[in-house]
Tab-separated table of C-alpha atoms and ligand atoms in Angstrom:
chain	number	residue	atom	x	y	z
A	2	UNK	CA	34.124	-11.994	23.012
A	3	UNK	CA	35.039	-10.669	26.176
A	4	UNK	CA	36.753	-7.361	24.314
A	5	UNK	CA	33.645	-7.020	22.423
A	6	UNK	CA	31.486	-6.747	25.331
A	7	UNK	CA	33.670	-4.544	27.285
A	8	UNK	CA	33.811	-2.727	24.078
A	9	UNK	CA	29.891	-2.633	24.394
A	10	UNK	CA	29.854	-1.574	27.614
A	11	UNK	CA	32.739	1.458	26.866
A	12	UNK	CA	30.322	2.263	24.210
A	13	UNK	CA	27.215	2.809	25.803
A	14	UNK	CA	28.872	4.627	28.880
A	15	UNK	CA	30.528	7.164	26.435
A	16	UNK	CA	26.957	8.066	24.703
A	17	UNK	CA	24.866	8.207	27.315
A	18	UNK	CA	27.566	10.010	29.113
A	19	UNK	CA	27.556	12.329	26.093
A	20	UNK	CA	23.221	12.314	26.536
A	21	UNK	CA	23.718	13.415	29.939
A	22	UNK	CA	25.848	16.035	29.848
A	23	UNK	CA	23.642	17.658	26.813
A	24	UNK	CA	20.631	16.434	29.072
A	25	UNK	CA	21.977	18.769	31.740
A	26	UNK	CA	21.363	21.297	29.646
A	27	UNK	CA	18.216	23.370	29.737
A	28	UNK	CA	15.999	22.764	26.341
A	29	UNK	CA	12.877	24.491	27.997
A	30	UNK	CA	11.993	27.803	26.818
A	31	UNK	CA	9.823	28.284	30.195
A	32	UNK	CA	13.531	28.005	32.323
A	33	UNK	CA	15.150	30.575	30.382
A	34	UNK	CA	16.206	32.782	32.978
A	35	UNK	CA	14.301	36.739	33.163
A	36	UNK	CA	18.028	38.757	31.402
A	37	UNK	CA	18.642	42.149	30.700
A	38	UNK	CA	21.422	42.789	27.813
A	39	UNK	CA	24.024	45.439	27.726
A	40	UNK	CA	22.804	48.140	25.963
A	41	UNK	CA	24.964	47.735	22.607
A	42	UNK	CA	24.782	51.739	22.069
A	43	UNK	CA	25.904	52.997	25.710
A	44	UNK	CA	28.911	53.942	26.158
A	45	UNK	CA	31.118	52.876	29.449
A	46	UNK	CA	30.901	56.521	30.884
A	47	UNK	CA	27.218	56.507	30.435
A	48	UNK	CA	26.338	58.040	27.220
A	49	UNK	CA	23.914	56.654	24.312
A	50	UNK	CA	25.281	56.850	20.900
A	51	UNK	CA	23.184	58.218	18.698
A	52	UNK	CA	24.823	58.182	14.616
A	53	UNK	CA	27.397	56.498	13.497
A	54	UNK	CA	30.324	58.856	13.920
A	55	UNK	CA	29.898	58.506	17.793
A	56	UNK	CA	29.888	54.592	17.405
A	57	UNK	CA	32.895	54.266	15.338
A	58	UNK	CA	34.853	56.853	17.299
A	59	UNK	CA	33.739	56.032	21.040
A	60	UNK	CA	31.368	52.705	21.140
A	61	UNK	CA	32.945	50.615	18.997
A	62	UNK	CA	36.172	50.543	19.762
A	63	UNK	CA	35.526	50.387	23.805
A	64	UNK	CA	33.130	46.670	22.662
A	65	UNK	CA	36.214	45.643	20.360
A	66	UNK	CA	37.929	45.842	23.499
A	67	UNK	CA	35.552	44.302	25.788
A	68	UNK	CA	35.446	40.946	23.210
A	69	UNK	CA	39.130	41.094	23.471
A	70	UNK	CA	39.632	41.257	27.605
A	71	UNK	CA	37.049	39.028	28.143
A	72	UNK	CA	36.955	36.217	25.397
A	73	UNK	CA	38.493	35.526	22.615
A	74	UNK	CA	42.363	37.593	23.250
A	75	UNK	CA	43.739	40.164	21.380
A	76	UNK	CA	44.464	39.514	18.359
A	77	UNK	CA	48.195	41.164	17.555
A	78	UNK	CA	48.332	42.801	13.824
A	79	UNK	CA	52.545	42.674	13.927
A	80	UNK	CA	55.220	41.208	12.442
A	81	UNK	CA	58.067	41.243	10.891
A	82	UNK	CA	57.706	40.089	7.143
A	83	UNK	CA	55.296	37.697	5.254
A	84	UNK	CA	56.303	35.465	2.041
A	85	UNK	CA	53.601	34.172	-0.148
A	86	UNK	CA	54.887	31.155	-2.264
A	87	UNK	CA	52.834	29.656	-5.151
A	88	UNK	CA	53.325	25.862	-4.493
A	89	UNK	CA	51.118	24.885	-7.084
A	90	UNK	CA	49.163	26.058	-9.918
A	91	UNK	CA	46.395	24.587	-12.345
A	92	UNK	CA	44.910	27.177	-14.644
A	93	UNK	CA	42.508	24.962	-16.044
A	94	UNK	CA	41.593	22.828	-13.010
A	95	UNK	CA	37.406	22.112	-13.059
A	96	UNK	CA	37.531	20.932	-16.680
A	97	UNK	CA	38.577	24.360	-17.552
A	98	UNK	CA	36.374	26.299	-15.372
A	99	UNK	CA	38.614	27.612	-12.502
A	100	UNK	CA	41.868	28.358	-11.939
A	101	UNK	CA	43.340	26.465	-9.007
A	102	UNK	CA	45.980	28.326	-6.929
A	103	UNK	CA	47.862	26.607	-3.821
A	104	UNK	CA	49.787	29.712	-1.743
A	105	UNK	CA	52.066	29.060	0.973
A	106	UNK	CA	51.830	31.916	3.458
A	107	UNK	CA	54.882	32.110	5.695
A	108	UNK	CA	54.333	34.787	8.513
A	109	UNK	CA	57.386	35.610	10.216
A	110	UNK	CA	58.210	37.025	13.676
A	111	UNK	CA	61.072	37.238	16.138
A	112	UNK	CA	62.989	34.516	14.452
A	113	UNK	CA	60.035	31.941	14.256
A	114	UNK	CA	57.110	31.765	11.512
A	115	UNK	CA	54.042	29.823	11.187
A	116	UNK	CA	53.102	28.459	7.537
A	117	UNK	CA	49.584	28.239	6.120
A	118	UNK	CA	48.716	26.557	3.166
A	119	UNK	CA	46.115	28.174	1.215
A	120	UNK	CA	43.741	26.838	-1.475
A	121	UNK	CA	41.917	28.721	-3.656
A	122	UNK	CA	39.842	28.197	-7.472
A	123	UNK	CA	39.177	31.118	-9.248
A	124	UNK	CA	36.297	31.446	-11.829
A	125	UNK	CA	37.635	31.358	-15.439
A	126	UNK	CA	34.580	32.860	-16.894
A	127	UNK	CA	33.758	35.396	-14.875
A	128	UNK	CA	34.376	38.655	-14.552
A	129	UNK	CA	37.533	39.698	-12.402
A	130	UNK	CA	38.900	40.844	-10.255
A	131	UNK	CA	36.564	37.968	-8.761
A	132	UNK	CA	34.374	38.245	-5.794
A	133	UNK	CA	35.604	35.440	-2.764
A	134	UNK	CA	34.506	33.187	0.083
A	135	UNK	CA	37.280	32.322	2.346
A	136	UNK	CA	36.218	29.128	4.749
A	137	UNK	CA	38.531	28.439	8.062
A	138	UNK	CA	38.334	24.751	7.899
A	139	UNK	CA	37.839	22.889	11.189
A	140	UNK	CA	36.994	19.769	9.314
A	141	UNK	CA	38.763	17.365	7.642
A	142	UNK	CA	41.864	18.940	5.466
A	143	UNK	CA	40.422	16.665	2.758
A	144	UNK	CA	37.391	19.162	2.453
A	145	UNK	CA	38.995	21.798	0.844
A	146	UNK	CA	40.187	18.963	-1.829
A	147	UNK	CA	42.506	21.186	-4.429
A	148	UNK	CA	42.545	17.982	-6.386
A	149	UNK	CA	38.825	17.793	-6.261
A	150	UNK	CA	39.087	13.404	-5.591
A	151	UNK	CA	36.871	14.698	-2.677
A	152	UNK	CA	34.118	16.804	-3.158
A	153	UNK	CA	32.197	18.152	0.009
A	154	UNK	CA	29.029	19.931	0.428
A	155	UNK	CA	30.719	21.773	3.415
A	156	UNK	CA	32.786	23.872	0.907
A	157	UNK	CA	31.191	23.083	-2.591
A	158	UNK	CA	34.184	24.593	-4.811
A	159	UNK	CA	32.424	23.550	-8.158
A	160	UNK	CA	29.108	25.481	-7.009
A	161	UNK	CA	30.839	28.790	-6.079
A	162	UNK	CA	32.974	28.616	-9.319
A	163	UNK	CA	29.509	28.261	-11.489
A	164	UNK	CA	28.009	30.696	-10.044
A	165	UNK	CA	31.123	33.136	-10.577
A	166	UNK	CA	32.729	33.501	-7.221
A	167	UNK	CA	36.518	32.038	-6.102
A	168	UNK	CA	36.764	30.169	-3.119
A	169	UNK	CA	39.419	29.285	-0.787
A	170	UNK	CA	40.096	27.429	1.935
A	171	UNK	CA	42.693	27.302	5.198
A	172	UNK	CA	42.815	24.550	7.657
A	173	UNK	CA	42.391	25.476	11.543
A	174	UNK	CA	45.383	23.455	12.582
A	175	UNK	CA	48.239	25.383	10.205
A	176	UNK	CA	46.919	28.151	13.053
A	177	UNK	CA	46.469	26.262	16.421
A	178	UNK	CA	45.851	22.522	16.520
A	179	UNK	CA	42.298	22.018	17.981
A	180	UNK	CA	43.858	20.197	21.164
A	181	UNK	CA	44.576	22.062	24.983
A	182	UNK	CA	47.821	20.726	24.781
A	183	UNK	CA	48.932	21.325	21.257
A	184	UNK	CA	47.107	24.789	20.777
A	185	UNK	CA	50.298	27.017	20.932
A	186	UNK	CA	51.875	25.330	18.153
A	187	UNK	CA	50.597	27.555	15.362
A	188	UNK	CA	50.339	31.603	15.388
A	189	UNK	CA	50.771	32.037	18.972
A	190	UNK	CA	54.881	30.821	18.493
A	191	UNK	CA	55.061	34.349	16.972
A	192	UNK	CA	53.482	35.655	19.913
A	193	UNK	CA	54.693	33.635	22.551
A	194	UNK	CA	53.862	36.950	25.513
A	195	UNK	CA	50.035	36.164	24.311
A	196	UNK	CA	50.063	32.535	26.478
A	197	UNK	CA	50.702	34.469	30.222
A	198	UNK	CA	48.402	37.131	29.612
A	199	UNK	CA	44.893	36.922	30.811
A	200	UNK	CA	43.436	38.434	28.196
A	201	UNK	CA	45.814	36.389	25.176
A	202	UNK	CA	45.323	35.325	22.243
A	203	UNK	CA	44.058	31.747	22.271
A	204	UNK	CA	43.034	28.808	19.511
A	205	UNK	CA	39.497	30.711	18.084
A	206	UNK	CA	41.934	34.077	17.859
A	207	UNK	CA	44.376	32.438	16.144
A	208	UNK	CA	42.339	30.627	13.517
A	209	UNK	CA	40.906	34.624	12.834
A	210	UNK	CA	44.444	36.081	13.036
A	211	UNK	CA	44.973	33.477	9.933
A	212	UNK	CA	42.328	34.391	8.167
A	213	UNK	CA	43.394	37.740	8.422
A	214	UNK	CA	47.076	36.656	6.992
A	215	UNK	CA	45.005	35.092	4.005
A	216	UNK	CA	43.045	38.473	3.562
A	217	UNK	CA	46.766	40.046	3.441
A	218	UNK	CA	47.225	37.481	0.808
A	219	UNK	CA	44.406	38.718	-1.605
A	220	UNK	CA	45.136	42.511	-1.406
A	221	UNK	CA	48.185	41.529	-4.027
A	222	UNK	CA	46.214	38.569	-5.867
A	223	UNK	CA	45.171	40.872	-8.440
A	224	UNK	CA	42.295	37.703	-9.762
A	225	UNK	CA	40.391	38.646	-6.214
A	226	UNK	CA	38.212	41.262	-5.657
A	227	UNK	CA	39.286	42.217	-2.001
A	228	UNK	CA	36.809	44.715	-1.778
A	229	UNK	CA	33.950	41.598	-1.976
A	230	UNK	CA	35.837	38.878	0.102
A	231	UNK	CA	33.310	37.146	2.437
A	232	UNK	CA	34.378	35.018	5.744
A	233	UNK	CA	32.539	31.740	6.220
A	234	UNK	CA	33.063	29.209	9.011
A	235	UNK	CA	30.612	26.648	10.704
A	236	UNK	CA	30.565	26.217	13.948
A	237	UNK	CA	33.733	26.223	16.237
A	238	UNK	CA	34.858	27.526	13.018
A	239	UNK	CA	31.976	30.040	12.838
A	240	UNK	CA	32.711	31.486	16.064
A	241	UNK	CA	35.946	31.911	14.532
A	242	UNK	CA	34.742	33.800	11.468
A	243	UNK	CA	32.390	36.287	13.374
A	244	UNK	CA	35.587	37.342	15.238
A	245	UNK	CA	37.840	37.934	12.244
A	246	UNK	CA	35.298	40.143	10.612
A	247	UNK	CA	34.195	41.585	13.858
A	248	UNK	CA	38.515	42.947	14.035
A	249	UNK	CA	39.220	42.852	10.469
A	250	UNK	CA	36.894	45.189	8.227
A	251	UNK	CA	38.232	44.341	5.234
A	252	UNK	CA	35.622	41.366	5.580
A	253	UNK	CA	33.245	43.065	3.353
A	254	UNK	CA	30.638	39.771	4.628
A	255	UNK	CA	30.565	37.029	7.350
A	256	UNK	CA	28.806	34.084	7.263
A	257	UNK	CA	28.500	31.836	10.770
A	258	UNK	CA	26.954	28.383	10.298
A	259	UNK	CA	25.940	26.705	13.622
A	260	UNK	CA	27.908	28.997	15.559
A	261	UNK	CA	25.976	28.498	18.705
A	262	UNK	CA	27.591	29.479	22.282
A	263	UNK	CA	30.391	32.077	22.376
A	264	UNK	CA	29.206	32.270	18.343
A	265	UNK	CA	25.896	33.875	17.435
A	266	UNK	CA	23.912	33.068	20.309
A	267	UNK	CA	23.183	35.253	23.109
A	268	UNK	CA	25.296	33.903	26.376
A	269	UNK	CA	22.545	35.321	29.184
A	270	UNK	CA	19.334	32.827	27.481
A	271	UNK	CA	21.498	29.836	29.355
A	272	UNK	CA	20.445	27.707	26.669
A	273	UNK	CA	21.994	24.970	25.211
A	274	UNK	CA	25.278	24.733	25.935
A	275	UNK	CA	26.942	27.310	28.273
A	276	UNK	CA	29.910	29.074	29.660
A	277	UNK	CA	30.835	26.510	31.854
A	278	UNK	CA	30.744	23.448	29.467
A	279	UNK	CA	32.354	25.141	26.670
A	280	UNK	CA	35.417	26.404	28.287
A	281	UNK	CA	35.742	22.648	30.426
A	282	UNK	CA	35.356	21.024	27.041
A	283	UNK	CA	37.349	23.158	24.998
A	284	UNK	CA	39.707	25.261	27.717
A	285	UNK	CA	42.350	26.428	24.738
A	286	UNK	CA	39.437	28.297	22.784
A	287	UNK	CA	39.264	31.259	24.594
A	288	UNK	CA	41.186	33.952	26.979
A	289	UNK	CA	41.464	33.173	31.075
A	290	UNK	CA	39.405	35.795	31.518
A	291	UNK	CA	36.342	34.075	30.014
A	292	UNK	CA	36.748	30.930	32.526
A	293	UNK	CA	35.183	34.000	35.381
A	294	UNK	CA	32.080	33.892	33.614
A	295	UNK	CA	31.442	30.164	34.517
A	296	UNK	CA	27.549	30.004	35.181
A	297	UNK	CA	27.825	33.846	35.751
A	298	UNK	CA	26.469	35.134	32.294
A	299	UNK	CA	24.387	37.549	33.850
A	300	UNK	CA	28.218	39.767	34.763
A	301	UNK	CA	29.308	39.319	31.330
A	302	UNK	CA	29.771	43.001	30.088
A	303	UNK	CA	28.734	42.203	26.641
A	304	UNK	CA	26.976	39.547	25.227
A	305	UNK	CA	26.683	38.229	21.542
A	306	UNK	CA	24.409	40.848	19.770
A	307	UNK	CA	27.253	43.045	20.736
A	308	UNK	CA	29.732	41.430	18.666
A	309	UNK	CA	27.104	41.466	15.532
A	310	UNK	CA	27.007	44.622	16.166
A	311	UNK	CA	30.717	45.456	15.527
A	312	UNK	CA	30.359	44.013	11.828
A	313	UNK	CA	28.177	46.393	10.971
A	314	UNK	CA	27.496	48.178	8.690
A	315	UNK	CA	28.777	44.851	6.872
A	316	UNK	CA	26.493	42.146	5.765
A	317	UNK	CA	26.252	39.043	8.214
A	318	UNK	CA	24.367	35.883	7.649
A	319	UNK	CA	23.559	33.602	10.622
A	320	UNK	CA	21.758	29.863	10.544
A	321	UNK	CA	21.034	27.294	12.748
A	322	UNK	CA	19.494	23.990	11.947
A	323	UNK	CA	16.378	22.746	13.748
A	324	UNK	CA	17.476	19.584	15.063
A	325	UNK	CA	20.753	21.833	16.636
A	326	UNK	CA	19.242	22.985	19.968
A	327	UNK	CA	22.862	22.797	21.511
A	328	UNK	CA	23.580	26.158	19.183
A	329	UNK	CA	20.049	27.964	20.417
A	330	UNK	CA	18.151	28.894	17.185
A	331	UNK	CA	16.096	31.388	18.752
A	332	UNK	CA	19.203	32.639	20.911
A	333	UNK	CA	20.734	33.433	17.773
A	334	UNK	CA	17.503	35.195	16.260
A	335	UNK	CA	17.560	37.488	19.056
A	336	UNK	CA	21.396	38.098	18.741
A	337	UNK	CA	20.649	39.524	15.594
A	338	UNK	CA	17.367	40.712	16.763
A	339	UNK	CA	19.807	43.125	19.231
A	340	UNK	CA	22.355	43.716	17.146
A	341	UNK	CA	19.891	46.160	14.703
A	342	UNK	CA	20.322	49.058	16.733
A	343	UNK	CA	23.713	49.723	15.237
A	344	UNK	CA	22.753	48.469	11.634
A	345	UNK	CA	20.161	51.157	12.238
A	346	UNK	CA	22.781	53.791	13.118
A	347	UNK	CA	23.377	53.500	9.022
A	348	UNK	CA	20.203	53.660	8.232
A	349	UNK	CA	20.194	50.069	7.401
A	350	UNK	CA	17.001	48.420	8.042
A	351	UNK	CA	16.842	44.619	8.764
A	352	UNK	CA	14.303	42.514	7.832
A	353	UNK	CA	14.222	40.305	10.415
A	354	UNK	CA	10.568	39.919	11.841
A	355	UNK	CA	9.805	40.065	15.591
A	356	UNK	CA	10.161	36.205	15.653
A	357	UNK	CA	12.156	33.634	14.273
A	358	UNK	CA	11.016	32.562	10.172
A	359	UNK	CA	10.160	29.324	9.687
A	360	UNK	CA	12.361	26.382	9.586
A	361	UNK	CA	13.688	26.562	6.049
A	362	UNK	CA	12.823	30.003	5.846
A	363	UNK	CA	15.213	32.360	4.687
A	364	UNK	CA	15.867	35.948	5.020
A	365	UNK	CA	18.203	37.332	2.026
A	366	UNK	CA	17.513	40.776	0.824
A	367	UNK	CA	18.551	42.403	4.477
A	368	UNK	CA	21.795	43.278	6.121
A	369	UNK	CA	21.309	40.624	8.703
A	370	UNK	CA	20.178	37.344	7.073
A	371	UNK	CA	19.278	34.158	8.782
A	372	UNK	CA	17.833	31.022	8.286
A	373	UNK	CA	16.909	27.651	10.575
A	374	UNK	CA	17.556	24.830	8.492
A	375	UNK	CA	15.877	21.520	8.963
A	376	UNK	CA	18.183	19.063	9.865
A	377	UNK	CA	21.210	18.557	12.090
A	378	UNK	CA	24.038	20.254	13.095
A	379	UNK	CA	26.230	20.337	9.569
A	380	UNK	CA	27.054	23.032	6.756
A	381	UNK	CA	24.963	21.831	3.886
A	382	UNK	CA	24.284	22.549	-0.093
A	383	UNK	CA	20.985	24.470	1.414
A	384	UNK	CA	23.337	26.520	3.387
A	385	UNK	CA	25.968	27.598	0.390
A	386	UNK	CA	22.716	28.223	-2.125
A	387	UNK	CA	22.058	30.656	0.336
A	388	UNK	CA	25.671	31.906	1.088
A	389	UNK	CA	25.452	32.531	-2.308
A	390	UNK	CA	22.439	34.127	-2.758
A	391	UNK	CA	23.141	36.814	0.097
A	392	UNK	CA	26.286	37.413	-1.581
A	393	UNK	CA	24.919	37.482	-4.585
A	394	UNK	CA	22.531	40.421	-3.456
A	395	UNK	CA	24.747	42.045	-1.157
A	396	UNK	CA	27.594	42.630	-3.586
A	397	UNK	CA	25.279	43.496	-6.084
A	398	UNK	CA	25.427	40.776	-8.241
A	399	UNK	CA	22.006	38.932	-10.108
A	400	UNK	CA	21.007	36.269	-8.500
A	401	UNK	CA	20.892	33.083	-11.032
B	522	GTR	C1	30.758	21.239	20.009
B	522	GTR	C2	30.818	22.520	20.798
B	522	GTR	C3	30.159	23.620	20.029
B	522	GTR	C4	30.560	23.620	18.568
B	522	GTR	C5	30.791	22.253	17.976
B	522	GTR	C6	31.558	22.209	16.640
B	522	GTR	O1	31.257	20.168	20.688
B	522	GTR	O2	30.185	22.311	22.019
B	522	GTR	O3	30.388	24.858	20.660
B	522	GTR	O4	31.649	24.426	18.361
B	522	GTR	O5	31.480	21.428	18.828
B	522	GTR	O6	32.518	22.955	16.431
B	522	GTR	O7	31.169	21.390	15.800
């Protein structure tokens, strides 16, 4: 009895600790602070860019740059040999409909390697070399089910198959477990030199850095299109997948689900959850640098529209859900919002209104598509139908 109670007690301290802290938080449009953002097109010396030779040649790279000193790392592109080992096969996996592949990737550096297993289903009656969505999983490893006992909505294999794409799946913690203490017991054992530096790698750069090893992976998988191989991650997870197509172009689409602070949303609305509160709660996601910017969002020399803008000319698809104020719907909107001026260098128009669509709402046939689910914060069968769609429409496919 006595347990139970103090059990009781335990309980109710943790939530409403847990209420307070998000209470803490500002939810009121009338406190967002007056912010101006870095102009996404001016160049450190001064200069406006003004097509998209000058972007990719002097913008971009300087931005790429600024993500990497002051966030997420760098994210090093060397090593010494990689070994991709087919563990397990099923060509008629699905009742017959895809062929399931399980790849061990072994990247090797300096005497150590990391290992990441890799599942994938590829569409038997489809056309191929196949189109792909690649998930970083930073859910259970039993959502990315290769013997299909567990079937998720947060990466519905049997949907992508039917409507002709592969899909594959990697689990955060092959890369860095999703711990402070345990982080550097993935990808950053290659890179050991990344831990002292300021601006090092850290967990969310290592989880990209993998996805990037998996993308290595499908240039020689001859059943996957990796011309058409989109990145999808929600949440902590979609943070991650902005900034592995944001350094990796051979992303030809990214998809961030509930990516929220650090992800999609712009840092400077204060709105939601913050600088501060993200790198107390989570200090192994991002570089040392990013701890200065602690309730200082206003010095930040980027901000979120800037990293939107590095994917471009490349498709990206952002959502939020309604009930998911911690990830700032609107602050996302207006990421993307600010992130047209370089979609617009390509003479790429968006169709994004000047205000957010309506919840359930979605914006498909444009190079930056969104849409505010109603619900909670969670990666659901509305999202993939519209994965799917924008993929669909973006890599020129009919939509069913
Ligand atoms: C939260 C965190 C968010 C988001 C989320 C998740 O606790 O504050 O930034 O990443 O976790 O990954 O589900």
């Amino acid at each position: 009895m006595r347990a139970s109670v103090f059990a009781f007690i335990f309980f109710i301290s943790v939530a409403s600790g847990k209420a307070q802290d998000h209470k803490e938080s500002n939810y009121d449009e009338a406190k967002v602070p007056q912010y101006t953002l870095p102009d996404v097109l001016r160049t450190q010396a001064g200069k406006t860019v003004t097509n998209k030779n000058q972007w990719e040649k002097a913008r971009r790279p300087e931005v790429l740059r600024l993500f990497e000193d002051n966030i997420y790392g760098q994210l090093p592109t060397d090593y010494d040999s990689i070994r991709y080992t087919l563990s397990h096969e099923n060509a008629k996996s699905m009742n017959g409909k895809a062929h399931l592949k399980e790849v061990l990737i072994e990247v090797f550096r300096h005497g150590k390697s990391v290992k990441i297993n890799l599942v994938l289903f590829i569409p038997n009656n489809a056309l191929k070399p196949a189109p792909a969505f690649l998930l970083i999983n930073n859910r259970g490893k039993d959502q990315s089910d290769p013997s299909r006992t567990v079937k998720s909505e947060f990466w519905p294999a049997e949907e992508a198959i039917e409507a002709g794409y592969a899909i594959a799946a990697f689990h955060v913690s092959d890369l860095a477990p999703d711990d402070p203490k345990l982080f550097m017991n993935g990808a950053l054992q290659l890179y050991p030199e990344q831990l002292s530096a300021d601006n090092g790698m850290r967990a969310i750069g290592a989880w990209a850095w993998g996805a990037s090893r998996v993308m290595d992976y499908f240039q020689k998988d001859p059943l996957i299109d990796k011309e058409r191989v989109a990145i999808v991650g929600h949440s902590r997870g979609g943070k991650a997948s902005l900034w592995a197509a944001a350094q990796d172009e051979r992303f030809a689409l990214c998809i961030t689900n509930c990516s929220g602070s650090t992800g999609a949303k712009l840092a400077r609305r204060e709105f939601g959850e913050r600088i501060r509160r993200i790198n107390s709660s989570f200090p192994h996601w991002f570089n040392t640098n990013y701890k200065k910017f602690n309730d200082k969002e206003s010095l930040l020399p980027v901000d979120q529209h800037m990293l939107i803008g590095l994917i471009a000319p490349r498709p990206l698809y952002a959502t939020n859900a309604t009930e998911d104020l911690w990830a700032d719907p609107k602050g996302t909107f207006l990421a993307l919002k600010n992130a047209e001026d370089v979609y617009n260098l390509y003479r790429l128009k968006s169709a994004l209104g000047p205000e957010p669509p309506a919840p359930n709402s979605v914006i498909i046939q444009s190079p930056l598509g969104y849409h505010n689910s109603i619900g909670i914060h969670n990666m659901t069968a509305f999202d993939w139908n519209n994965f799917i769609k924008f993929a669909d429409y973006h890599f020129k496919k009919k939509s069913k």
